[in-house]
């Protein structure tokens, strides 16, 4: 199945003739309009970010921890960004500079709430290419005069860092001629790819505005994952590419896209990460791998899942299978590096709404969410359009509005002061409940708070003293005394540092000590609800002092909330009671260990409530 062929042929430049004509009149230095498809100097130059940027939320280089990305101080951060293409085309520079100054473009991105820029490039720019179509009339882009492509990239990276944004460099193509299935071609061998990855990593080694490199854009058939063929196994190639990057800068993140096919199952180019769980990318520097998927709508190509009778309720299951499981199972962070649509069809509108919900709204999940960069900033992507309209200045407010709930100003971090002047505290967490106790622990859950910008986490208080901070809506307090009563409250906090009032208090009494043979577990449900359906991720934690050999979780849902699928558990239902039991591979849990399973459901009644308190029982 030749998935994505349509997009690679049709995403070509469009709709900017009038703006370009005006630019040509304004300056003789602006060559002809770009005609290549969108997607993407002196190599000794380095640029360092200012102290202002270093003090901002998300400062420094980043690393991974489970499914989250953390900044240098250990705070969870969220990439909520935009693709700005052009360096990978025959213009050898980001598009739109024929109309505007690059600084005004970056300022506008930041003002809209995007915090990261993905910059596609091709290996051509390492040859000293001269940028085309840069308007320098009346002082516009004045500091770009005479620079080659890499010199212009330096300027963009430096300015992005100065205003507090991050940059991900995307090796999009071997050359400006077009996309390649594999990471190498006859003209650009693997040795060149590796050398150039190492070169660009070294170039920005002193600039933490560049947080990582996307090794190659959209590998597809015959690229494989885990097949062991050195000529086609993208997973093995990604390990070689990642080592090249880390040899020059061990602090960078290494972004690894998927392939097209795995074990006979096909998906979007670069979007199939089904093999990553079985065959993970392993690098010599730990906590650096971020998996990346691409996902598109019908304006790019028609796929079978769009015509499924249950669409869009079927989409979370599709995403879970291809890339979402890596996040759901806490294997690694997942970054949707490209997703976009013209939004012209109702199917595409439903798809984007469902995907945004699946990515986890910042207000409810904070930085414990999927990472993303939307395709694209540019309006001249033929099969998706962009956030900017064809005038390269005004904003497509409808398209931008779909993304509002998953933006993360300040990277969704709880540090960095109050850059936006936000003085509004989040709402008070509700429904604080004790979900489990053992002789030495108490498990709690509560409903998510809301905020005018974004809730980034919660502080948990025991007997009036703060004992923990968490990005989720559940927490297990351990190391407690047996047969003792404890009082708990929770407060929500946002990116500006505002803290809510305390929740209503709950009291929990730990169990009587049992000589270290205590078996106990707690379960917490996290919902991804899009109205007509939802997915529920349930995390089971061993709260006892002995290993758990098996577990069972139950909760009640109205019968009008019908279960359509499940994963990582045996799920049954009797009336309103839903019961899930472990599978053979995930029943044994060491003390404090956890595992997750999921359920997908559809609504036959729009008013059916999905909130639930899960009760867990365990055997030792």
Coordinates of C-alpha atoms in Angstrom, one line a residue:
X1 CA 0.0 0.0 0.0
X2 CA 1.6 3.3 -1.1
X3 CA 0.5 5.4 1.9
X4 CA 1.3 9.1 1.6
X5 CA 2.1 9.1 -2.1
X6 CA -0.5 11.7 -2.6
X7 CA 1.0 14.0 0.1
X8 CA 4.5 13.8 -1.3
X9 CA 3.3 14.7 -4.8
X10 CA 0.7 17.3 -3.9
X11 CA 2.2 19.3 -0.9
X12 CA 3.6 21.9 -3.2
X13 CA 3.7 25.6 -3.0
X14 CA 0.5 27.5 -3.5
X15 CA -1.5 30.7 -3.0
X16 CA 1.3 33.2 -2.5
X17 CA 1.6 34.7 -6.0
X18 CA 0.3 38.1 -5.0
X19 CA 2.4 38.4 -1.9
X20 CA 5.5 37.3 -3.8
X21 CA 4.9 39.7 -6.6
X22 CA 4.8 42.5 -4.1
X23 CA 8.0 41.4 -2.6
X24 CA 9.7 41.3 -6.0
X25 CA 8.7 44.8 -6.7
X26 CA 10.0 45.9 -3.3
X27 CA 13.5 44.5 -3.7
X28 CA 15.8 43.2 -6.4
X29 CA 17.4 40.9 -3.9
X30 CA 14.3 38.6 -3.7
X31 CA 14.6 35.9 -6.4
X32 CA 11.7 34.0 -7.9
X33 CA 9.1 32.3 -5.7
X34 CA 9.9 28.9 -4.4
X35 CA 8.7 26.0 -6.6
X36 CA 9.7 23.0 -4.5
X37 CA 7.6 20.9 -2.2
X38 CA 7.6 21.9 1.4
X39 CA 8.5 19.9 4.4
X40 CA 12.8 21.0 5.2
X41 CA 27.8 29.0 6.7
X42 CA 30.4 28.3 8.1
X43 CA 30.4 25.1 10.1
X44 CA 32.8 26.5 12.7
X45 CA 30.3 29.1 13.9
X46 CA 28.5 28.5 17.2
X47 CA 25.8 30.6 18.8
X48 CA 25.1 30.9 22.5
X49 CA 21.7 31.8 24.0
X50 CA 21.3 34.8 26.3
X51 CA 20.9 34.7 30.0
X52 CA 17.3 35.8 29.6
X53 CA 16.4 32.6 27.7
X54 CA 18.4 30.4 30.1
X55 CA 16.2 31.7 33.0
X56 CA 13.0 30.8 31.3
X57 CA 10.8 27.8 31.9
X58 CA 12.3 24.7 30.2
X59 CA 15.8 26.1 30.4
X60 CA 18.9 24.2 29.4
X61 CA 19.1 20.9 27.6
X62 CA 16.4 18.3 28.0
X63 CA 16.3 14.6 28.8
X64 CA 13.7 11.9 29.1
X65 CA 12.2 10.0 32.0
X66 CA 9.7 7.3 31.1
X67 CA 7.1 9.0 28.9
X68 CA 8.0 12.5 29.9
X69 CA 10.6 15.0 28.8
X70 CA 12.3 17.0 31.6
X71 CA 14.2 20.2 31.4
X72 CA 17.6 20.7 32.9
X73 CA 16.2 21.3 36.4
X74 CA 14.0 18.1 36.2
X75 CA 10.7 19.8 35.5
X76 CA 8.4 18.1 33.0
X77 CA 8.0 20.1 29.8
X78 CA 5.8 19.9 26.8
X79 CA 6.8 20.5 23.1
X80 CA 3.8 22.4 21.6
X81 CA 5.2 23.8 18.4
X82 CA 5.1 24.5 14.7
X83 CA 6.9 23.3 11.5
X84 CA 8.6 26.1 9.5
X85 CA 9.9 24.5 6.3
X86 CA 12.1 25.7 3.5
X87 CA 15.7 24.9 4.2
X88 CA 15.1 21.5 2.7
X89 CA 13.8 22.9 -0.6
X90 CA 15.7 24.6 -3.5
X91 CA 15.3 28.0 -1.7
X92 CA 17.7 26.6 1.0
X93 CA 16.0 28.8 3.6
X94 CA 12.7 29.0 5.5
X95 CA 9.9 30.3 3.3
X96 CA 8.1 33.5 3.7
X97 CA 11.2 35.7 4.1
X98 CA 10.2 37.2 0.7
X99 CA 7.3 38.8 2.6
X100 CA 8.4 39.4 6.2
X101 CA 11.4 39.7 8.6
X102 CA 12.3 36.5 10.3
X103 CA 12.2 38.1 13.7
X104 CA 8.6 39.2 13.3
X105 CA 7.6 35.6 12.2
X106 CA 9.2 34.1 15.3
X107 CA 7.6 36.7 17.6
X108 CA 4.2 35.9 16.1
X109 CA 4.7 32.2 16.7
X110 CA 5.5 32.8 20.3
X111 CA 2.6 35.2 20.7
X112 CA 0.2 32.5 19.5
X113 CA 1.5 30.1 22.2
X114 CA 3.8 27.9 20.2
X115 CA 7.0 27.2 22.1
X116 CA 9.1 25.1 19.7
X117 CA 10.1 25.3 16.0
X118 CA 10.8 22.3 13.9
X119 CA 13.2 23.3 11.1
X120 CA 13.4 20.8 8.2
X121 CA 16.7 20.8 6.2
X122 CA 18.5 18.8 3.5
X123 CA 22.1 17.8 3.4
X124 CA 22.6 20.3 0.6
X125 CA 23.0 23.1 3.1
X126 CA 26.3 21.7 4.3
X127 CA 27.7 22.5 0.8
X128 CA 27.5 26.3 1.5
X129 CA 24.3 26.9 -0.4
X130 CA 23.1 30.4 -1.0
X131 CA 19.5 31.2 0.3
X132 CA 17.0 32.4 -2.2
X133 CA 14.0 34.7 -1.9
X134 CA 15.0 36.8 1.1
X135 CA 13.6 40.3 1.0
X136 CA 16.1 42.8 2.4
X137 CA 14.3 46.0 1.3
X138 CA 13.9 48.8 3.8
X139 CA 16.0 47.1 6.4
X140 CA 14.0 43.8 6.4
X141 CA 16.1 40.8 7.3
X142 CA 19.1 43.1 7.2
X143 CA 21.3 40.9 9.3
X144 CA 20.9 38.0 6.9
X145 CA 22.6 39.8 4.0
X146 CA 25.6 37.8 2.7
X147 CA 25.0 34.7 4.8
X148 CA 24.8 31.2 3.5
X149 CA 22.0 28.8 4.5
X150 CA 23.7 27.6 7.7
X151 CA 24.5 31.2 8.6
X152 CA 20.8 32.1 8.3
X153 CA 19.9 29.0 10.4
X154 CA 22.3 30.3 13.1
X155 CA 20.4 33.6 13.2
X156 CA 17.0 31.9 13.4
X157 CA 18.1 29.6 16.2
X158 CA 19.8 32.4 18.1
X159 CA 16.7 34.6 18.0
X160 CA 14.3 31.8 18.9
X161 CA 16.5 31.1 21.9
X162 CA 16.6 34.7 22.9
X163 CA 12.7 34.9 23.0
X164 CA 12.5 31.7 25.0
X165 CA 11.6 29.2 22.2
X166 CA 13.3 25.9 21.5
X167 CA 14.3 24.4 18.1
X168 CA 14.3 20.8 16.8
X169 CA 16.4 20.3 13.6
X170 CA 14.9 17.9 11.1
X171 CA 17.1 16.1 8.6
X172 CA 14.2 16.1 6.1
X173 CA 15.8 15.0 2.9
X174 CA 19.2 13.9 1.5
X175 CA 19.0 16.7 -1.0
X176 CA 16.5 19.4 -2.1
X177 CA 15.2 17.2 -4.9
X178 CA 12.7 15.2 -2.8
X179 CA 12.0 12.8 0.0
X180 CA 13.8 9.4 0.1
X181 CA 12.5 6.2 1.5
X182 CA 15.8 5.3 3.2
X183 CA 18.2 7.6 5.1
X184 CA 20.7 7.4 2.3
X185 CA 20.8 7.5 -1.5
X186 CA 23.4 6.8 -4.1
X187 CA 24.3 10.5 -4.2
X188 CA 24.2 10.9 -0.4
X189 CA 25.6 7.8 1.2
X190 CA 25.2 6.9 4.9
X191 CA 28.7 8.2 5.6
X192 CA 27.6 11.7 4.5
X193 CA 24.4 11.5 6.6
X194 CA 26.4 10.5 9.7
X195 CA 29.0 13.2 9.1
X196 CA 26.5 15.9 8.6
X197 CA 24.5 14.8 11.7
X198 CA 27.7 15.1 13.7
X199 CA 28.5 18.4 12.2
X200 CA 25.2 20.1 12.9
X201 CA 25.1 18.7 16.5
X202 CA 28.6 20.1 17.1
X203 CA 27.6 23.4 15.5
X204 CA 25.0 24.1 18.3
X205 CA 26.8 22.3 21.1
X206 CA 26.9 25.5 23.1
X207 CA 23.4 26.5 22.4
X208 CA 20.6 24.8 24.4
X209 CA 17.9 26.5 22.2
X210 CA 18.5 23.4 20.0
X211 CA 17.2 20.6 22.1
X212 CA 17.5 17.8 19.5
X213 CA 17.7 16.4 16.0
X214 CA 15.1 14.4 14.1
X215 CA 17.4 11.9 12.3
X216 CA 15.4 11.4 9.1
X217 CA 12.0 12.4 7.9
X218 CA 9.4 9.7 7.1
X219 CA 11.3 6.5 6.4
X220 CA 9.0 4.2 4.3
X221 CA 9.1 1.0 2.3
X222 CA 11.5 -0.7 1.9
X223 CA 12.6 0.7 5.3
X224 CA 11.9 -1.9 8.0
X225 CA 12.0 -1.9 11.8
X226 CA 13.8 -4.8 13.5
X227 CA 14.4 -6.9 10.4
X228 CA 18.2 -6.9 10.9
X229 CA 19.1 -6.0 7.3
X230 CA 21.8 -3.3 7.7
X231 CA 20.7 -1.8 4.3
X232 CA 17.0 -1.3 5.3
X233 CA 16.6 -1.6 9.1
X234 CA 15.8 1.9 10.1
X235 CA 15.9 1.0 13.8
X236 CA 19.6 0.0 13.5
X237 CA 20.3 3.0 11.3
X238 CA 18.7 5.3 13.9
X239 CA 21.1 3.9 16.5
X240 CA 24.1 4.7 14.3
X241 CA 22.7 8.2 13.6
X242 CA 21.9 8.8 17.3
X243 CA 25.4 7.8 18.3
X244 CA 26.8 10.3 15.7
X245 CA 24.7 13.1 17.2
X246 CA 25.6 12.2 20.8
X247 CA 29.3 12.0 20.0
X248 CA 29.2 15.7 19.2
X249 CA 26.7 16.7 21.8
X250 CA 25.6 14.1 24.4
X251 CA 23.0 16.5 25.8
X252 CA 20.8 16.5 22.7
X253 CA 17.5 14.5 22.4
X254 CA 17.5 12.1 19.5
X255 CA 14.1 12.0 17.7
X256 CA 13.4 8.8 15.8
X257 CA 10.5 8.5 13.4
X258 CA 8.7 5.3 12.6
X259 CA 8.4 3.5 9.3
X260 CA 5.5 2.7 6.9
X261 CA 5.1 -1.1 7.5
X262 CA 5.7 -3.6 10.3
X263 CA 4.7 -7.2 10.2
X264 CA 2.3 -6.6 7.3
X265 CA 0.6 -3.6 8.9
X266 CA 0.9 -0.3 7.0
X267 CA 0.4 3.2 8.2
X268 CA 1.5 6.8 7.3
X269 CA 5.1 7.2 6.2
X270 CA 7.1 7.6 9.4
X271 CA 4.0 6.9 11.5
X272 CA 4.3 3.2 12.2
X273 CA 6.1 2.6 15.5
X274 CA 4.6 -0.8 16.2
X275 CA 8.0 -2.4 16.3
X276 CA 9.6 0.1 18.8
X277 CA 8.3 -1.7 21.8
X278 CA 9.8 -5.0 20.8
X279 CA 12.9 -3.5 19.1
X280 CA 13.7 -0.3 21.0
X281 CA 16.3 2.2 19.9
X282 CA 19.3 1.8 22.3
X283 CA 21.9 4.5 22.6
X284 CA 25.1 4.8 24.7
X285 CA 23.7 7.9 26.5
X286 CA 20.6 7.0 28.4
X287 CA 17.4 9.1 28.5
X288 CA 17.8 10.7 25.0
X289 CA 15.4 8.8 22.7
X290 CA 12.0 10.4 21.8
X291 CA 9.9 8.5 19.3
X292 CA 8.2 10.5 16.6
X293 CA 5.1 9.8 14.6
X294 CA 3.4 11.6 11.7
X295 CA -0.3 11.6 11.2
X296 CA -2.6 13.2 8.6
X297 CA -6.2 13.6 7.4
X298 CA -8.0 13.0 4.2
X299 CA -6.7 16.2 2.5
X300 CA -3.4 14.3 2.4
X301 CA -4.7 10.8 1.5
X302 CA -7.8 8.7 2.0
X303 CA -7.2 5.8 4.4
X304 CA -9.4 2.9 5.5
X305 CA -9.9 4.2 9.1
X306 CA -11.6 7.3 7.8
X307 CA -14.4 5.3 6.3
X308 CA -14.9 3.0 9.3
X309 CA -18.5 3.2 10.5
X310 CA -17.3 4.0 14.0
X311 CA -15.1 7.0 12.9
X312 CA -13.9 9.0 14.7
X313 CA -14.4 6.8 17.8
X314 CA -12.1 4.3 16.1
X315 CA -9.2 6.7 15.9
X316 CA -7.8 6.3 19.5
X317 CA -7.5 2.6 18.9
X318 CA -5.6 3.3 15.6
X319 CA -3.2 5.7 17.3
X320 CA -2.7 3.4 20.3
X321 CA -1.7 0.6 18.0
X322 CA 0.7 2.5 15.9
X323 CA 2.4 4.9 18.3
X324 CA 0.3 5.8 21.4
X325 CA 1.1 2.6 23.3
X326 CA 4.7 3.8 23.8
X327 CA 3.3 6.7 25.8
X328 CA 0.5 4.8 27.5
X329 CA 2.9 2.1 28.7
X330 CA 5.5 4.6 29.9
X331 CA 8.1 3.3 27.5
X332 CA 9.2 6.6 26.1
X333 CA 8.0 10.1 25.1
X334 CA 6.1 10.3 21.8
X335 CA 6.3 13.5 19.7
X336 CA 3.8 13.9 16.8
X337 CA 6.3 15.8 14.6
X338 CA 3.8 16.4 11.8
X339 CA 0.1 16.5 11.6
X340 CA -2.1 18.8 9.5
X341 CA -5.1 19.3 7.3
X342 CA -6.8 21.9 5.1
X343 CA -9.9 21.4 7.4
X344 CA -12.1 21.6 4.4
X345 CA -14.0 18.4 5.0
X346 CA -16.1 17.4 8.0
X347 CA -14.1 14.2 8.3
X348 CA -10.9 16.2 8.6
X349 CA -12.5 18.4 11.2
X350 CA -13.6 15.4 13.3
X351 CA -10.1 13.9 12.9
X352 CA -8.3 17.0 14.2
X353 CA -10.7 17.4 17.1
X354 CA -10.2 13.7 18.1
X355 CA -6.4 13.9 17.7
X356 CA -6.1 17.0 19.8
X357 CA -8.1 15.3 22.6
X358 CA -5.9 12.2 22.2
X359 CA -2.8 14.4 22.6
X360 CA -4.1 15.2 26.1
X361 CA -5.2 18.8 26.9
X362 CA -2.6 20.7 28.9
X363 CA -5.3 21.9 31.4
X364 CA -6.0 18.4 32.5
X365 CA -2.7 16.6 32.0
X366 CA 0.0 19.4 32.1
X367 CA 3.3 18.3 30.7
X368 CA 2.4 14.6 31.1
X369 CA 1.2 14.6 27.6
X370 CA 2.1 13.8 24.0
X371 CA 4.6 16.2 22.4
X372 CA 3.7 17.9 19.0
X373 CA 4.6 20.3 16.2
X374 CA 1.9 21.1 13.8
X375 CA 2.3 21.1 10.0
X376 CA 2.7 23.9 9.2
X377 CA 3.4 27.5 9.8
X378 CA 3.7 28.0 6.1
X379 CA 0.5 28.6 4.1
X380 CA 2.1 27.1 1.0
X381 CA 1.8 23.4 1.8
X382 CA -0.6 22.3 -0.9
X383 CA -2.4 19.5 0.9
X384 CA -2.6 21.0 4.4
X385 CA -2.2 24.8 4.2
X386 CA -0.8 26.4 7.3
X387 CA -1.5 28.5 10.4
X388 CA -0.7 31.6 8.4
X389 CA -3.0 32.6 5.6
X390 CA -1.7 33.2 2.0
X391 CA -0.6 36.8 2.9
X392 CA 2.0 35.3 5.2
X393 CA 0.8 37.7 8.0
X394 CA -2.8 37.0 9.1
X395 CA -3.7 33.9 11.1
X396 CA -6.1 31.1 10.2
X397 CA -7.8 31.5 13.5
X398 CA -10.1 28.5 13.0
X399 CA -7.2 26.1 12.5
X400 CA -5.1 27.7 15.2
X401 CA -8.2 27.5 17.5
X402 CA -8.3 23.7 17.3
X403 CA -4.8 23.6 18.9
X404 CA -5.6 25.9 21.8
X405 CA -6.2 23.2 24.4
X406 CA -2.8 21.5 23.8
X407 CA -0.6 24.5 23.6
X408 CA 1.8 25.0 26.5
X409 CA 3.1 28.5 27.0
X410 CA 6.4 28.4 28.9
X411 CA 6.7 24.7 28.0
X412 CA 4.1 23.8 30.6
X413 CA 6.7 24.0 33.4
X414 CA 5.9 25.1 36.9
X415 CA 9.1 27.2 37.0
X416 CA 10.1 30.4 35.3
X417 CA 8.1 33.0 37.1
X418 CA 5.0 34.7 35.6
X419 CA 6.0 35.7 32.1
X420 CA 2.5 36.3 30.8
X421 CA 1.2 38.3 33.8
X422 CA -1.2 35.5 34.7
X423 CA -2.6 36.0 38.2
X424 CA -5.5 33.6 38.0
X425 CA -5.2 30.5 40.1
X426 CA -6.5 27.1 38.9
X427 CA -9.8 25.8 40.2
X428 CA -9.8 23.7 43.3
X429 CA -9.2 20.0 42.8
X430 CA -12.4 18.1 43.4
X431 CA -13.4 14.5 44.3
X432 CA -10.4 13.7 46.4
X433 CA -10.8 10.1 47.3
X434 CA -8.8 7.4 49.0
X435 CA -8.5 4.5 46.5
X436 CA -6.4 2.1 48.5
X437 CA -4.5 1.6 51.8
X438 CA -1.8 -0.8 53.1
X439 CA 0.1 -0.9 56.3
X440 CA 2.6 1.6 54.9
X441 CA 0.8 3.6 52.2
X442 CA -2.3 5.5 51.1
X443 CA -3.4 5.9 47.5
X444 CA -5.3 9.0 46.4
X445 CA -7.1 10.2 43.3
X446 CA -9.0 13.4 42.4
X447 CA -10.6 15.1 39.5
X448 CA -8.6 17.5 37.3
X449 CA -8.6 21.3 37.9
X450 CA -9.0 23.9 35.1
X451 CA -7.1 27.1 34.5
X452 CA -7.1 30.0 32.1
X453 CA -3.8 28.9 30.7
X454 CA -2.7 25.4 31.8
X455 CA -2.6 23.3 35.0
X456 CA 0.9 22.0 35.2
X457 CA 0.6 19.8 38.4
X458 CA -0.6 19.2 41.9
X459 CA 0.9 19.5 45.4
X460 CA -0.2 16.8 47.9
X461 CA -0.4 17.7 51.6
X462 CA -0.4 15.2 54.5
X463 CA -1.5 16.6 57.9
X464 CA -0.9 20.1 56.5
X465 CA 2.6 19.6 55.2
X466 CA 3.5 19.3 51.5
X467 CA 4.8 15.7 50.8
X468 CA 4.8 15.5 47.0
X469 CA 4.2 17.2 43.6
X470 CA 2.8 15.2 40.7
X471 CA 1.6 16.0 37.1
X472 CA -1.2 13.3 37.3
X473 CA -4.5 13.2 39.2
X474 CA -3.4 10.4 41.5
X475 CA -0.7 9.8 44.0
X476 CA 0.5 7.0 46.4
X477 CA 2.0 8.2 49.7
X478 CA 4.3 5.5 51.0
X479 CA 6.6 5.0 54.0
X480 CA 3.8 5.5 56.5
X481 CA 3.2 3.9 59.9
X482 CA 0.7 1.1 60.3
X483 CA -2.7 1.6 61.9
X484 CA -2.4 5.4 61.8
X485 CA -4.8 8.0 60.6
X486 CA -3.6 10.7 58.1
X487 CA -5.4 13.7 56.6
X488 CA -4.8 14.8 53.0
X489 CA -5.5 17.8 50.8
X490 CA -4.4 18.7 47.2
X491 CA -3.7 22.0 45.5
X492 CA -3.4 22.7 41.8
X493 CA -0.8 24.9 40.2
X494 CA -0.3 26.5 36.8
X495 CA 2.6 27.5 34.6
X496 CA 2.7 31.0 36.1
X497 CA 3.2 29.7 39.6
X498 CA -0.4 30.4 40.8
X499 CA -1.7 27.8 43.3
X500 CA -5.3 26.9 44.0
X501 CA -7.0 26.8 47.3
X502 CA -6.8 23.4 49.1
X503 CA -9.3 20.7 48.2
X504 CA -11.7 19.2 50.8
X505 CA -9.7 17.0 53.2
X506 CA -10.0 13.2 53.3
X507 CA -8.8 10.9 56.1
X508 CA -7.2 7.5 55.6
X509 CA -6.1 5.0 58.1
X510 CA -3.3 2.6 57.2
X511 CA -3.8 -1.1 57.8
X512 CA -2.5 -3.0 60.7
X513 CA 1.0 -4.3 60.1
X514 CA 1.3 -7.9 58.8
X515 CA 4.9 -8.7 59.0
X516 CA 5.8 -7.8 55.5
X517 CA 3.4 -10.1 53.7
X518 CA 0.8 -7.4 53.0
X519 CA -0.7 -7.4 49.5
X520 CA -2.4 -4.3 48.2
X521 CA -2.9 -2.3 45.1
X522 CA -4.5 0.9 43.9
X523 CA -5.9 1.9 40.5
X524 CA -6.2 5.3 38.9
X525 CA -8.2 6.1 35.7
X526 CA -7.2 8.7 33.2
X527 CA -9.7 9.7 30.5
X528 CA -9.3 10.9 27.0
X529 CA -12.9 11.9 26.3
X530 CA -14.0 13.4 22.9
X531 CA -17.7 13.4 23.5
X532 CA -19.0 10.6 21.4
X533 CA -16.5 8.2 22.9
X534 CA -13.4 7.9 25.0
X535 CA -10.4 5.9 26.0
X536 CA -9.6 5.2 29.6
X537 CA -6.0 4.4 30.7
X538 CA -6.0 2.6 34.1
X539 CA -2.7 2.5 36.1
X540 CA -2.4 -0.3 38.6
X541 CA 0.2 0.2 41.4
X542 CA 1.4 -2.3 44.0
X543 CA 0.9 -0.4 47.3
X544 CA 1.8 -3.3 49.5
X545 CA 5.1 -4.5 51.0
X546 CA 5.1 -7.8 49.1
X547 CA 5.1 -8.7 45.4
X548 CA 1.6 -8.9 43.8
X549 CA 1.0 -12.1 41.8
X550 CA -2.2 -10.9 40.2
X551 CA -4.7 -8.0 40.3
X552 CA -8.3 -7.2 39.6
X553 CA -9.8 -3.7 39.0
X554 CA -13.5 -2.9 39.0
X555 CA -15.6 0.2 38.5
X556 CA -19.1 1.2 37.4
X557 CA -20.1 2.9 34.2
X558 CA -23.6 3.5 32.9
X559 CA -24.8 1.0 30.4
X560 CA -25.0 3.7 27.7
X561 CA -21.2 3.8 27.8
X562 CA -20.4 0.8 25.8
X563 CA -17.0 -0.9 25.7
X564 CA -15.7 -1.5 22.2
X565 CA -12.2 -2.7 22.8
X566 CA -9.5 -3.1 25.5
X567 CA -5.8 -3.9 25.7
X568 CA -3.3 -5.2 28.3
X569 CA -6.1 -6.7 30.4
X570 CA -9.1 -9.1 30.3
X571 CA -12.1 -6.8 30.5
X572 CA -15.6 -8.1 31.2
X573 CA -18.8 -6.4 32.1
X574 CA -21.9 -7.3 34.1
X575 CA -24.6 -4.6 34.1
X576 CA -22.9 -1.4 35.2
X577 CA -19.9 -3.1 36.7
X578 CA -16.7 -3.3 34.6
X579 CA -14.0 -5.8 35.7
X580 CA -10.5 -6.0 34.4
X581 CA -8.0 -8.7 35.4
X582 CA -4.3 -9.0 34.5
X583 CA -2.8 -10.9 31.6
X584 CA -0.1 -13.5 32.0
X585 CA 2.7 -11.0 31.5
X586 CA 1.6 -8.1 33.7
X587 CA 0.1 -9.6 36.8
X588 CA 3.3 -9.8 38.9
X589 CA 4.2 -6.4 40.4
X590 CA 7.0 -5.7 42.8
X591 CA 6.3 -3.3 45.7
X592 CA 5.7 0.2 44.3
X593 CA 5.8 -1.1 40.7
X594 CA 2.9 -0.3 38.3
X595 CA 1.4 -1.3 35.0
X596 CA -1.3 0.1 32.7
X597 CA -4.2 -1.2 30.6
X598 CA -6.7 0.6 28.5
X599 CA -10.4 0.5 27.5
X600 CA -12.2 2.2 24.6
X601 CA -15.9 3.0 24.9
X602 CA -18.6 4.8 22.8
X603 CA -21.6 6.7 24.0
X604 CA -25.2 5.9 23.0
X605 CA -26.3 8.7 25.4
X606 CA -24.4 12.0 25.3
X607 CA -25.1 12.6 29.0
X608 CA -23.4 9.3 30.1
X609 CA -20.8 10.1 32.7
X610 CA -17.4 8.5 32.4
X611 CA -15.9 9.5 35.7
X612 CA -15.4 6.5 38.0
X613 CA -13.5 5.4 41.1
X614 CA -11.6 2.2 40.4
X615 CA -11.2 -0.4 43.2
X616 CA -8.2 -2.7 43.0
X617 CA -7.7 -6.0 44.7
X618 CA -4.5 -8.0 44.7
X619 CA -3.1 -11.5 45.6
X620 CA 0.3 -12.2 46.9

